[in-house]
Amino acid sequence: MYVTRRQFTILGAAALASLPLRALALSDSAARGLVDQAVAEINRIISSGGSESQMIRQFKGVFDRYADTAYLAAYALGNDGRSASNAQKSAFADAFGSYLASKYGRRFREFIGGQIEVQSVRTVNSYKEVRTQAILRGQSPFQVDFHVSDRPGRPVFFNIIIEGVNMLLSEREEIGAMLDQRGGNLDRLIADLRNM
């Protein structure tokens, strides 16, 4: 059976997502504490009444402080990162961080007038899943899960699942498609991500 590059990437992403990040040393309270802090900042940004551009800059700070952005960027780039230079990897990680803040900042901005509340923590493989609930005015509550590890030496989230949509897998697929549209030119993708 012939497998396309896109199918191979998606299958590889699914397999990698199920692998443990490292031996678990992170406690439930540390994972919850990280998400409590991140959610408190998100809630503060949501209720600040700032402009969209101000909020997106603030959401970038949340990703920088609480997320494993280096892992997220490397995962999103996948096999295409193997041929990239260190300078390209660094530039991509920076551009990808801005892209994430813009994309998910706009999504979180929909929560204006609502709240995100931490519900529970459980161990999944070798990371912690911190379940939260988004409570929005005029809508049914929905689940937002943060996957937390201490892989870089401190607690960080490395994935968010919003209403069942897995950020790691969807971003890997989307970045791969964007790179394909640019004929595999990583420098063009980096430039375009910075302007999104």
Short mmCIF file of C-alpha atoms in Angstrom, two decimals:
data_model
loop_
_atom_site.label_atom_id
_atom_site.label_comp_id
_atom_site.label_asym_id
_atom_site.label_seq_id
_atom_site.Cartn_x
_atom_site.Cartn_y
_atom_site.Cartn_z
CA MET A 1 0.00 0.00 0.00
CA TYR A 2 1.34 3.45 -0.94
CA VAL A 3 1.46 5.96 1.93
CA THR A 4 1.64 9.66 1.10
CA ARG A 5 3.98 12.04 2.90
CA ARG A 6 0.97 13.62 4.67
CA GLN A 7 -0.39 10.22 5.83
CA PHE A 8 3.08 9.22 7.02
CA THR A 9 3.40 12.47 8.98
CA ILE A 10 -0.01 12.07 10.61
CA LEU A 11 0.67 8.43 11.52
CA GLY A 12 4.07 9.38 12.92
CA ALA A 13 2.56 12.23 14.91
CA ALA A 14 -0.04 9.93 16.44
CA ALA A 15 2.64 7.42 17.40
CA LEU A 16 4.88 10.09 18.91
CA ALA A 17 2.01 11.60 20.87
CA SER A 18 1.57 8.28 22.67
CA LEU A 19 5.22 8.02 23.72
CA PRO A 20 6.23 9.02 27.25
CA LEU A 21 8.18 12.25 27.50
CA ARG A 22 10.34 11.02 30.38
CA ALA A 23 10.12 9.27 33.70
CA LEU A 24 7.39 10.97 35.71
CA ALA A 25 8.64 13.09 38.60
CA LEU A 26 5.93 15.73 38.43
CA SER A 27 3.39 15.81 41.25
CA ASP A 28 -0.33 16.45 40.81
CA SER A 29 -0.03 19.64 42.86
CA ALA A 30 2.84 21.00 40.71
CA ALA A 31 0.90 20.28 37.49
CA ARG A 32 -2.23 21.87 38.91
CA GLY A 33 -0.23 24.83 40.20
CA LEU A 34 1.20 25.48 36.73
CA VAL A 35 -2.24 25.39 35.11
CA ASP A 36 -3.77 27.45 37.95
CA GLN A 37 -1.18 30.17 37.27
CA ALA A 38 -1.58 30.01 33.50
CA VAL A 39 -5.39 30.03 33.75
CA ALA A 40 -5.28 32.98 36.19
CA GLU A 41 -3.24 34.93 33.64
CA ILE A 42 -5.53 33.89 30.78
CA ASN A 43 -8.59 34.93 32.80
CA ARG A 44 -6.93 38.27 33.65
CA ILE A 45 -6.11 38.90 29.98
CA ILE A 46 -9.65 37.95 28.92
CA SER A 47 -11.23 40.36 31.39
CA SER A 48 -8.73 43.20 30.81
CA GLY A 49 -10.72 44.80 28.00
CA GLY A 50 -7.54 45.27 25.96
CA SER A 51 -7.41 45.39 22.18
CA GLU A 52 -6.92 42.18 20.22
CA SER A 53 -3.25 43.05 19.50
CA GLN A 54 -2.60 43.77 23.21
CA MET A 55 -4.22 40.50 24.22
CA ILE A 56 -2.24 38.50 21.66
CA ARG A 57 1.04 39.98 22.95
CA GLN A 58 -0.02 39.00 26.47
CA PHE A 59 -0.97 35.49 25.34
CA LYS A 60 2.52 35.18 23.81
CA GLY A 61 3.88 35.85 27.31
CA VAL A 62 1.67 33.08 28.72
CA PHE A 63 3.04 30.61 26.14
CA ASP A 64 6.62 31.77 26.82
CA ARG A 65 6.25 31.31 30.59
CA TYR A 66 4.12 28.20 30.88
CA ALA A 67 4.50 26.16 27.67
CA ASP A 68 7.34 24.03 26.34
CA THR A 69 7.49 26.10 23.17
CA ALA A 70 10.72 24.47 21.97
CA TYR A 71 9.05 21.04 22.09
CA LEU A 72 5.87 22.36 20.47
CA ALA A 73 7.84 23.91 17.61
CA ALA A 74 10.00 20.81 17.05
CA TYR A 75 6.95 18.56 17.12
CA ALA A 76 5.03 20.76 14.69
CA LEU A 77 7.97 20.80 12.25
CA GLY A 78 8.39 17.03 12.53
CA ASN A 79 10.66 15.27 10.02
CA ASP A 80 11.05 18.51 8.07
CA GLY A 81 13.17 19.79 10.94
CA ARG A 82 15.88 17.18 10.31
CA SER A 83 17.27 19.05 7.34
CA ALA A 84 16.91 22.48 8.93
CA SER A 85 19.95 24.37 10.22
CA ASN A 86 20.14 25.36 13.89
CA ALA A 87 19.47 28.98 12.87
CA GLN A 88 16.35 27.90 10.96
CA LYS A 89 15.13 25.80 13.90
CA SER A 90 15.59 28.74 16.24
CA ALA A 91 13.87 31.15 13.85
CA PHE A 92 11.02 28.69 13.33
CA ALA A 93 10.55 28.22 17.10
CA ASP A 94 10.31 32.00 17.56
CA ALA A 95 7.89 32.46 14.63
CA PHE A 96 5.83 29.44 15.70
CA GLY A 97 5.50 30.87 19.23
CA SER A 98 4.08 34.10 17.80
CA TYR A 99 1.77 32.14 15.50
CA LEU A 100 0.47 30.03 18.44
CA ALA A 101 -0.14 33.12 20.57
CA SER A 102 -2.08 34.76 17.75
CA LYS A 103 -4.13 31.68 16.88
CA TYR A 104 -4.95 30.51 20.40
CA GLY A 105 -5.11 34.05 21.73
CA ARG A 106 -7.97 34.70 19.31
CA ARG A 107 -9.62 31.49 20.48
CA PHE A 108 -9.26 32.43 24.15
CA ARG A 109 -10.51 35.91 23.32
CA GLU A 110 -13.87 34.27 22.58
CA PHE A 111 -14.03 33.58 26.33
CA ILE A 112 -14.57 37.28 27.21
CA GLY A 113 -17.18 37.41 29.95
CA GLY A 114 -16.44 33.81 30.93
CA GLN A 115 -13.96 31.88 33.03
CA ILE A 116 -11.72 28.82 32.83
CA GLU A 117 -11.84 26.69 35.98
CA VAL A 118 -9.44 23.88 36.93
CA GLN A 119 -11.41 20.69 37.63
CA SER A 120 -9.02 17.75 38.18
CA VAL A 121 -5.59 16.22 37.58
CA ARG A 122 -4.77 12.68 36.49
CA THR A 123 -1.69 10.79 35.36
CA VAL A 124 -1.66 9.69 31.71
CA ASN A 125 1.38 7.67 30.61
CA SER A 126 4.24 9.85 31.89
CA TYR A 127 2.57 13.24 32.03
CA LYS A 128 -0.25 14.91 33.91
CA GLU A 129 -3.54 15.84 32.32
CA VAL A 130 -5.09 18.86 34.01
CA ARG A 131 -8.75 19.12 33.10
CA THR A 132 -10.38 22.52 33.05
CA GLN A 133 -13.80 23.74 32.09
CA ALA A 134 -14.49 26.84 30.04
CA ILE A 135 -17.65 28.54 31.22
CA LEU A 136 -18.91 31.12 28.73
CA ARG A 137 -21.96 33.31 28.88
CA GLY A 138 -24.83 31.94 26.82
CA GLN A 139 -23.02 28.69 25.94
CA SER A 140 -22.74 25.22 27.40
CA PRO A 141 -19.48 24.66 29.34
CA PHE A 142 -16.80 22.73 27.48
CA GLN A 143 -13.58 20.98 28.36
CA VAL A 144 -10.05 22.34 27.90
CA ASP A 145 -7.28 19.89 28.91
CA PHE A 146 -3.65 20.84 29.50
CA HIS A 147 -0.95 18.14 29.23
CA VAL A 148 1.86 18.96 31.64
CA SER A 149 5.37 17.56 32.06
CA ASP A 150 8.62 18.64 33.66
CA ARG A 151 10.74 17.51 30.69
CA PRO A 152 12.72 20.77 30.42
CA GLY A 153 13.44 20.78 34.17
CA ARG A 154 10.36 22.74 35.23
CA PRO A 155 6.61 22.17 34.92
CA VAL A 156 5.30 23.24 31.50
CA PHE A 157 2.33 22.35 29.34
CA PHE A 158 3.14 20.75 26.01
CA ASN A 159 -0.35 20.26 24.62
CA ILE A 160 -3.84 21.71 24.92
CA ILE A 161 -6.99 19.89 23.90
CA ILE A 162 -9.93 22.23 23.34
CA GLU A 163 -13.28 20.50 22.84
CA GLY A 164 -11.47 17.34 21.76
CA VAL A 165 -9.14 19.09 19.27
CA ASN A 166 -5.53 18.08 19.98
CA MET A 167 -3.20 21.05 19.48
CA LEU A 168 -0.05 18.96 18.91
CA LEU A 169 -1.56 16.82 16.19
CA SER A 170 -3.54 19.57 14.48
CA GLU A 171 -0.57 21.97 14.41
CA ARG A 172 1.75 19.31 13.01
CA GLU A 173 -0.71 18.60 10.22
CA GLU A 174 -1.29 22.31 9.57
CA ILE A 175 2.41 23.25 9.58
CA GLY A 176 3.15 20.33 7.24
CA ALA A 177 0.43 21.50 4.84
CA MET A 178 1.70 25.09 5.01
CA LEU A 179 5.23 23.92 4.26
CA ASP A 180 3.99 21.84 1.32
CA GLN A 181 2.19 24.92 -0.06
CA ARG A 182 5.54 26.73 -0.02
CA GLY A 183 7.35 23.93 -1.85
CA GLY A 184 9.17 22.85 1.32
CA ASN A 185 10.80 26.29 1.71
CA LEU A 186 11.17 26.65 5.49
CA ASP A 187 12.44 30.24 5.30
CA ARG A 188 9.27 31.29 3.46
CA LEU A 189 7.15 29.54 6.08
CA ILE A 190 9.03 31.29 8.91
CA ALA A 191 8.48 34.68 7.28
CA ASP A 192 4.79 33.97 6.72
CA LEU A 193 4.23 32.71 10.29
CA ARG A 194 5.63 35.97 11.62
CA ASN A 195 2.99 37.91 9.68
CA MET A 196 -0.05 35.82 10.70
#
